[in-house]
């Protein structure tokens, strides 16, 4: 799916959103997209997001504390080869 406009790297932080100053946009609390990542990844659907200057690849990985057994959300960020002012979310198909 593709939307016009892009977001900044800091919008990957929980609770951070660039939409909080625009009442016409849905989502203002910086949680929805990150929760979607968690749900899809837990269900086995890999995904990536191209937005502005970067490609964001969320994944579930270990936390630095060995006693913590659950995997937590991480986001690998790479430069986007061609900068565009849009956001494209790609959810990969998984054969189950």
JSON list of C-alpha atoms in Angstrom, two decimals, residues 30-95:
[
{"chain": "A", "resi": 30, "resn": "UNK", "atom": "CA", "xyz": [2.69, 6.97, 17.60]},
{"chain": "A", "resi": 31, "resn": "UNK", "atom": "CA", "xyz": [1.49, 3.48, 18.48]},
{"chain": "A", "resi": 32, "resn": "UNK", "atom": "CA", "xyz": [-0.66, 2.09, 15.66]},
{"chain": "A", "resi": 33, "resn": "UNK", "atom": "CA", "xyz": [1.98, 1.43, 13.04]},
{"chain": "A", "resi": 34, "resn": "UNK", "atom": "CA", "xyz": [4.37, -0.16, 15.55]},
{"chain": "A", "resi": 35, "resn": "UNK", "atom": "CA", "xyz": [1.61, -2.40, 16.93]},
{"chain": "A", "resi": 36, "resn": "UNK", "atom": "CA", "xyz": [0.78, -3.45, 13.37]},
{"chain": "A", "resi": 37, "resn": "UNK", "atom": "CA", "xyz": [4.44, -4.44, 12.91]},
{"chain": "A", "resi": 38, "resn": "UNK", "atom": "CA", "xyz": [4.30, -6.59, 16.06]},
{"chain": "A", "resi": 39, "resn": "UNK", "atom": "CA", "xyz": [1.08, -8.33, 15.04]},
{"chain": "A", "resi": 40, "resn": "UNK", "atom": "CA", "xyz": [2.23, -9.08, 11.49]},
{"chain": "A", "resi": 41, "resn": "UNK", "atom": "CA", "xyz": [5.67, -10.27, 12.55]},
{"chain": "A", "resi": 42, "resn": "UNK", "atom": "CA", "xyz": [4.21, -12.48, 15.29]},
{"chain": "A", "resi": 43, "resn": "UNK", "atom": "CA", "xyz": [1.88, -14.01, 12.69]},
{"chain": "A", "resi": 44, "resn": "UNK", "atom": "CA", "xyz": [4.86, -14.74, 10.42]},
{"chain": "A", "resi": 45, "resn": "UNK", "atom": "CA", "xyz": [4.44, -11.95, 7.86]},
{"chain": "A", "resi": 46, "resn": "UNK", "atom": "CA", "xyz": [7.73, -10.19, 7.10]},
{"chain": "A", "resi": 47, "resn": "UNK", "atom": "CA", "xyz": [7.41, -6.61, 5.91]},
{"chain": "A", "resi": 48, "resn": "UNK", "atom": "CA", "xyz": [9.33, -3.47, 5.09]},
{"chain": "A", "resi": 49, "resn": "UNK", "atom": "CA", "xyz": [8.47, 0.20, 4.70]},
{"chain": "A", "resi": 50, "resn": "UNK", "atom": "CA", "xyz": [9.97, 2.68, 2.25]},
{"chain": "A", "resi": 51, "resn": "UNK", "atom": "CA", "xyz": [9.47, 6.28, 3.38]},
{"chain": "A", "resi": 52, "resn": "UNK", "atom": "CA", "xyz": [11.35, 9.42, 2.41]},
{"chain": "A", "resi": 53, "resn": "UNK", "atom": "CA", "xyz": [15.09, 8.76, 2.57]},
{"chain": "A", "resi": 54, "resn": "UNK", "atom": "CA", "xyz": [14.95, 5.33, 4.23]},
{"chain": "A", "resi": 55, "resn": "UNK", "atom": "CA", "xyz": [13.85, 1.69, 4.11]},
{"chain": "A", "resi": 56, "resn": "UNK", "atom": "CA", "xyz": [12.66, 0.39, 7.48]},
{"chain": "A", "resi": 57, "resn": "UNK", "atom": "CA", "xyz": [12.80, -3.36, 8.13]},
{"chain": "A", "resi": 58, "resn": "UNK", "atom": "CA", "xyz": [11.08, -4.28, 11.40]},
{"chain": "A", "resi": 59, "resn": "UNK", "atom": "CA", "xyz": [11.99, -7.61, 12.96]},
{"chain": "A", "resi": 60, "resn": "UNK", "atom": "CA", "xyz": [11.65, -9.46, 16.23]},
{"chain": "A", "resi": 61, "resn": "UNK", "atom": "CA", "xyz": [14.94, -10.05, 18.03]},
{"chain": "A", "resi": 62, "resn": "UNK", "atom": "CA", "xyz": [16.53, -10.62, 21.40]},
{"chain": "A", "resi": 63, "resn": "UNK", "atom": "CA", "xyz": [16.79, -7.88, 23.94]},
{"chain": "A", "resi": 64, "resn": "UNK", "atom": "CA", "xyz": [20.22, -7.22, 25.39]},
{"chain": "A", "resi": 65, "resn": "UNK", "atom": "CA", "xyz": [19.27, -8.76, 28.74]},
{"chain": "A", "resi": 66, "resn": "UNK", "atom": "CA", "xyz": [19.77, -12.53, 28.56]},
{"chain": "A", "resi": 67, "resn": "UNK", "atom": "CA", "xyz": [17.23, -13.26, 31.29]},
{"chain": "A", "resi": 68, "resn": "UNK", "atom": "CA", "xyz": [14.46, -11.77, 29.14]},
{"chain": "A", "resi": 69, "resn": "UNK", "atom": "CA", "xyz": [13.20, -14.64, 26.96]},
{"chain": "A", "resi": 70, "resn": "UNK", "atom": "CA", "xyz": [10.67, -12.88, 24.71]},
{"chain": "A", "resi": 71, "resn": "UNK", "atom": "CA", "xyz": [11.64, -11.26, 21.43]},
{"chain": "A", "resi": 72, "resn": "UNK", "atom": "CA", "xyz": [11.16, -7.52, 21.09]},
{"chain": "A", "resi": 73, "resn": "UNK", "atom": "CA", "xyz": [10.57, -5.22, 18.12]},
{"chain": "A", "resi": 74, "resn": "UNK", "atom": "CA", "xyz": [13.65, -3.83, 16.40]},
{"chain": "A", "resi": 75, "resn": "UNK", "atom": "CA", "xyz": [13.83, -1.77, 13.21]},
{"chain": "A", "resi": 76, "resn": "UNK", "atom": "CA", "xyz": [16.77, -1.94, 10.81]},
{"chain": "A", "resi": 77, "resn": "UNK", "atom": "CA", "xyz": [17.09, 1.32, 8.85]},
{"chain": "A", "resi": 78, "resn": "UNK", "atom": "CA", "xyz": [18.86, 1.55, 5.50]},
{"chain": "A", "resi": 79, "resn": "UNK", "atom": "CA", "xyz": [19.15, 4.41, 2.99]},
{"chain": "A", "resi": 80, "resn": "UNK", "atom": "CA", "xyz": [16.51, 4.39, 0.26]},
{"chain": "A", "resi": 81, "resn": "UNK", "atom": "CA", "xyz": [18.17, 4.32, -3.18]},
{"chain": "A", "resi": 82, "resn": "UNK", "atom": "CA", "xyz": [15.77, 6.89, -4.61]},
{"chain": "A", "resi": 83, "resn": "UNK", "atom": "CA", "xyz": [14.19, 9.42, -2.24]},
{"chain": "A", "resi": 84, "resn": "UNK", "atom": "CA", "xyz": [10.45, 9.84, -2.76]},
{"chain": "A", "resi": 85, "resn": "UNK", "atom": "CA", "xyz": [7.89, 11.80, -0.77]},
{"chain": "A", "resi": 86, "resn": "UNK", "atom": "CA", "xyz": [5.70, 8.78, -0.17]},
{"chain": "A", "resi": 87, "resn": "UNK", "atom": "CA", "xyz": [5.39, 5.85, 2.18]},
{"chain": "A", "resi": 88, "resn": "UNK", "atom": "CA", "xyz": [5.10, 2.32, 0.80]},
{"chain": "A", "resi": 89, "resn": "UNK", "atom": "CA", "xyz": [4.37, -0.63, 3.09]},
{"chain": "A", "resi": 90, "resn": "UNK", "atom": "CA", "xyz": [5.19, -4.04, 1.62]},
{"chain": "A", "resi": 91, "resn": "UNK", "atom": "CA", "xyz": [3.89, -7.14, 3.40]},
{"chain": "A", "resi": 92, "resn": "UNK", "atom": "CA", "xyz": [5.45, -10.29, 2.02]},
{"chain": "A", "resi": 93, "resn": "UNK", "atom": "CA", "xyz": [3.29, -13.30, 1.29]},
{"chain": "A", "resi": 94, "resn": "UNK", "atom": "CA", "xyz": [4.01, -16.35, 3.39]},
{"chain": "A", "resi": 95, "resn": "UNK", "atom": "CA", "xyz": [2.91, -19.84, 2.35]}
]
